[in-house]
Amino acid sequence: MGVRLRAVRRVFENDVVAIDGIDLDVAPGEFAAILGPSGCGKSTLLRLIAGLDRPQGGTIEIDSSLSAVPRGREYEGRADIAYVFQDAHLLPWRTVLHNVALPLELMHATQSHRMLAARQAIEQVGLAEAVDRYPNQLSGGQRMRVSLARAMVTDPKLLLLDEPFAALDEITRQKLDEQLRQLWLDRGMTVLFVTHSTQEAVFLAQRAAVMTRRPGKIIHDARIDLPIDRPALIRATPAFAREMHAIYQSLEKGGA
Ligand code: ADP
């Protein structure tokens, strides 16, 4: 599922110009990271793309030609876009299995499809042993994995993530980054990932767009020139450091 933004502008009621003149093209199946100083409009941008908010100017096109619901699906409706927030937002009275199955329940999927798809998604994020646990019996990293599994359970064609792992410790975050990258390699959805972390962006993405201070504009948009196969230790290589350097420079230029 591709995304195309032209001259997008969002001004809030208090006259805060959050973003102005944003052009962005994301190809179907691409993994793009968006970086920028706090308050530059990254969340605003993601909410606009998700359709949770509307711009005052410009156009946002989501190419749905690639996102028809595959034949054989047992439920009605479309589940093309999924959104993951920094907070896992799990329902405390539901087990992992039933939290993950929730989006399918809302689409009236059959019980057998719900359980099968939820178990598969849980397994893919490495939580098979925790399916029957409740959120308060999980670590912060495990809760985020549940949130990720719940986003993936409908097999979305576009996955939007807003600093999903920012509250986790560094080692847990790195593990989740590795798992998310594997999910993307396995499933091939388009991913837009907002992060504060240059290291996270370079490890995960094929491409990084850097925004300036508010009103946010994109001042750097470049491919991350690393192989498709990225073992954990790639983070300690000179090529990785070169990619980080380029992003740091644009963040500095953009007023971070
Ligand atoms: P980021 O995600 O990059 O930290 P945001 O998109 O959350 O930035 O916010 C961009 C700017 O818009 C900030 O100055 C923020 O205070 C302002 N803003 C965000 N949402 C609203 C809102 N609903 N009403 C007024 N101002 C807002």
XYZ file of C-alpha atoms and ligand atoms in Angstrom:
283
model
C 0.000 0.000 0.000
C 1.598 3.245 -1.088
C 1.260 6.658 0.504
C 1.495 10.000 -1.288
C 1.412 13.361 0.491
C 1.478 16.732 -1.255
C 1.769 20.122 0.458
C 0.108 18.822 3.605
C -0.653 21.452 6.221
C -2.228 21.165 9.664
C -2.921 24.204 11.825
C -4.499 23.662 15.231
C -7.253 25.797 16.688
C -4.732 27.680 18.829
C -2.965 28.789 15.596
C -0.110 26.335 16.100
C 1.121 25.434 12.620
C 2.106 21.839 13.335
C 3.162 20.882 9.807
C 3.346 22.817 6.589
C 4.303 21.872 3.059
C 4.928 18.180 3.662
C 5.567 16.120 0.522
C 6.225 12.441 1.038
C 6.006 9.338 -1.126
C 6.197 5.896 0.399
C 6.222 2.984 -2.023
C 4.187 -0.178 -1.392
C 6.165 -2.507 0.841
C 8.683 0.136 1.862
C 9.900 0.614 5.460
C 10.348 4.335 6.118
C 11.412 6.001 9.362
C 10.433 9.560 10.279
C 12.669 11.471 12.676
C 12.664 14.979 14.041
C 12.821 17.068 17.208
C 10.067 16.773 19.776
C 6.979 18.765 18.787
C 7.879 18.993 15.086
C 4.635 17.326 14.028
C 5.540 13.643 13.628
C 2.485 12.337 15.478
C 0.298 14.850 13.684
C 1.594 13.544 10.368
C 0.959 9.919 11.302
C -2.558 10.686 12.551
C -3.333 12.423 9.257
C -2.116 9.425 7.275
C -4.172 7.099 9.485
C -7.274 9.214 8.794
C -7.672 10.048 12.513
C -7.340 13.753 11.687
C -7.791 15.987 8.634
C -5.389 18.456 7.023
C -6.322 22.063 6.243
C -4.336 22.010 3.053
C -2.750 19.584 0.627
C -3.647 16.040 -0.282
C -3.110 12.623 1.268
C -3.571 9.623 -0.966
C -3.408 6.048 0.222
C -3.140 3.732 -2.720
C -5.698 1.070 -2.057
C -5.307 -0.707 -5.374
C -2.810 -2.979 -3.658
C -4.825 -3.537 -0.570
C -7.939 -5.398 -1.622
C -8.986 -7.880 1.029
C -7.687 -11.223 -0.209
C -10.265 -13.738 -1.310
C -11.066 -16.378 1.231
C -11.159 -13.969 4.156
C -13.961 -14.898 6.492
C -14.882 -11.445 7.675
C -16.388 -8.360 6.136
C -14.761 -4.968 6.033
C -11.239 -3.724 5.488
C -8.416 -3.695 7.875
C -5.796 -2.139 5.680
C -4.241 0.259 8.164
C -3.028 -0.519 11.673
C -1.648 1.921 14.233
C 0.682 1.203 17.163
C 1.145 3.811 19.913
C 3.820 4.236 22.557
C 1.378 2.965 25.153
C 0.255 -0.622 24.520
C -3.400 0.180 25.425
C -4.326 -3.388 26.383
C -7.588 -4.331 28.064
C -6.603 -5.519 31.574
C -9.494 -7.983 31.904
C -8.618 -9.848 28.714
C -5.859 -12.395 28.234
C -3.145 -11.910 25.635
C -5.075 -14.156 23.247
C -8.292 -12.168 23.608
C -6.546 -8.794 23.415
C -4.927 -9.794 20.142
C -8.176 -11.234 18.769
C -10.116 -8.028 19.517
C -9.803 -6.316 16.098
C -11.131 -9.472 14.436
C -14.005 -9.599 16.894
C -14.918 -6.034 15.939
C -15.007 -7.184 12.319
C -17.231 -10.120 13.165
C -14.698 -12.723 12.097
C -15.637 -16.281 12.923
C -14.433 -17.715 16.225
C -12.147 -20.217 14.493
C -10.538 -17.562 12.291
C -10.077 -15.257 15.304
C -8.333 -17.838 17.401
C -6.142 -19.105 14.590
C -5.043 -15.655 13.426
C -4.481 -14.423 17.003
C -2.343 -17.440 17.895
C -0.301 -17.009 14.725
C 0.321 -13.309 15.405
C 1.263 -14.040 19.029
C 3.679 -16.715 17.913
C 5.247 -14.350 15.403
C 6.137 -11.889 18.145
C 7.589 -14.690 20.297
C 4.913 -14.742 22.979
C 3.431 -18.211 22.476
C 4.055 -19.171 26.107
C 2.087 -16.148 27.354
C -1.213 -16.498 25.430
C -3.275 -17.063 28.569
C -1.675 -14.379 30.709
C -3.238 -11.045 31.604
C -1.534 -7.706 30.843
C -0.507 -7.162 34.490
C 1.443 -10.426 34.339
C 3.622 -9.132 31.494
C 6.733 -6.955 31.289
C 6.656 -3.656 29.400
C 8.380 -5.264 26.430
C 5.900 -8.151 26.389
C 2.981 -5.730 26.491
C 4.344 -3.919 23.452
C 4.682 -7.254 21.661
C 1.017 -7.936 22.363
C 0.205 -4.522 20.950
C 2.234 -5.341 17.846
C 0.548 -8.732 17.457
C -2.869 -7.074 17.788
C -1.919 -4.613 15.027
C -0.765 -7.442 12.765
C -3.695 -9.786 13.373
C -5.771 -8.250 10.568
C -2.819 -8.511 8.194
C -2.706 -4.748 7.500
C -1.138 -3.440 4.320
C 0.048 -0.264 6.041
C 1.471 -0.272 9.562
C 1.919 3.078 11.314
C 4.002 3.146 14.498
C 4.369 6.209 16.722
C 7.478 5.786 18.895
C 6.232 2.370 19.940
C 9.300 1.255 21.899
C 10.452 4.612 23.286
C 9.521 3.812 26.887
C 11.449 0.523 26.964
C 15.033 -0.076 28.065
C 17.603 -0.182 25.287
C 18.121 -3.954 25.152
C 14.395 -4.687 25.091
C 13.924 -2.040 22.439
C 16.626 -3.560 20.267
C 15.003 -6.998 20.550
C 11.633 -5.563 19.538
C 13.240 -3.735 16.622
C 14.672 -7.063 15.457
C 11.274 -8.706 15.747
C 9.499 -5.906 13.919
C 12.018 -6.066 11.106
C 11.467 -9.808 10.827
C 7.691 -9.282 10.716
C 8.175 -6.805 7.888
C 10.448 -9.227 5.987
C 7.904 -12.026 6.454
C 4.753 -10.070 5.630
C 5.902 -7.279 3.334
C 3.519 -4.567 4.555
C 4.343 -0.881 4.114
C 5.697 0.578 7.375
C 5.942 4.168 8.590
C 7.859 4.339 11.846
C 8.163 7.521 13.908
C 11.113 7.535 16.288
C 13.442 9.766 18.275
C 16.217 7.261 17.934
C 18.636 7.557 15.044
C 20.010 4.113 15.817
C 16.549 2.571 15.704
C 15.771 4.268 12.381
C 19.003 3.097 10.768
C 18.589 -0.470 11.992
C 14.975 -0.777 10.901
C 14.325 1.281 7.847
C 15.179 1.329 4.169
C 14.820 5.034 4.203
C 14.804 7.902 6.711
C 12.966 11.218 6.449
C 14.064 13.937 8.869
C 11.731 16.784 9.833
C 12.706 20.287 10.987
C 11.470 22.040 14.072
C 7.849 23.247 13.961
C 6.305 23.893 11.551
C 7.649 20.578 10.426
C 9.030 20.170 6.933
C 11.092 17.324 5.567
C 14.714 18.428 5.154
C 16.411 15.111 4.535
C 15.041 12.038 2.849
C 17.543 9.382 1.958
C 17.965 5.672 1.511
C 19.674 3.761 4.277
C 22.369 1.926 2.441
C 22.601 -1.290 4.470
C 21.953 -4.878 3.383
C 18.496 -6.421 3.676
C 19.933 -8.951 6.112
C 20.730 -6.978 9.269
C 22.067 -9.044 12.166
C 22.018 -7.433 15.640
C 25.739 -6.637 15.450
C 25.366 -4.563 12.300
C 24.797 -1.726 14.773
C 28.526 -1.781 15.566
C 29.819 -1.557 11.986
C 31.371 1.464 10.222
C 28.653 1.416 7.531
C 26.009 1.732 10.246
C 27.883 4.643 11.851
C 28.073 6.428 8.478
C 24.305 6.189 8.077
C 23.784 7.523 11.602
C 26.160 10.396 10.915
C 24.141 11.573 7.900
C 20.942 11.620 9.946
C 22.542 13.409 12.919
C 23.756 16.117 10.575
C 20.277 16.769 9.208
C 18.718 16.648 12.659
C 21.201 19.320 13.749
C 20.456 21.387 10.665
C 16.735 21.058 11.345
C 17.079 22.491 14.831
C 16.970 19.355 16.964
P 5.798 15.276 17.660
O 5.047 13.998 17.461
O 6.817 15.520 16.590
O 6.418 15.396 19.028
P 3.158 16.487 17.513
O 2.669 16.126 16.173
O 2.638 15.746 18.682
O 4.757 16.500 17.514
O 2.828 18.040 17.761
C 3.206 19.072 16.851
C 2.824 20.434 17.423
O 1.408 20.576 17.403
C 3.246 20.629 18.872
O 3.614 21.974 19.052
C 1.983 20.306 19.655
O 1.965 20.993 20.863
C 0.902 20.796 18.705
N -0.343 20.021 18.826
C -0.504 18.700 18.652
N -1.785 18.322 18.787
C -2.472 19.466 19.077
C -3.859 19.762 19.332
N -4.788 18.790 19.312
N -4.187 21.047 19.589
C -3.259 22.018 19.596
N -1.944 21.816 19.350
C -1.552 20.556 19.107
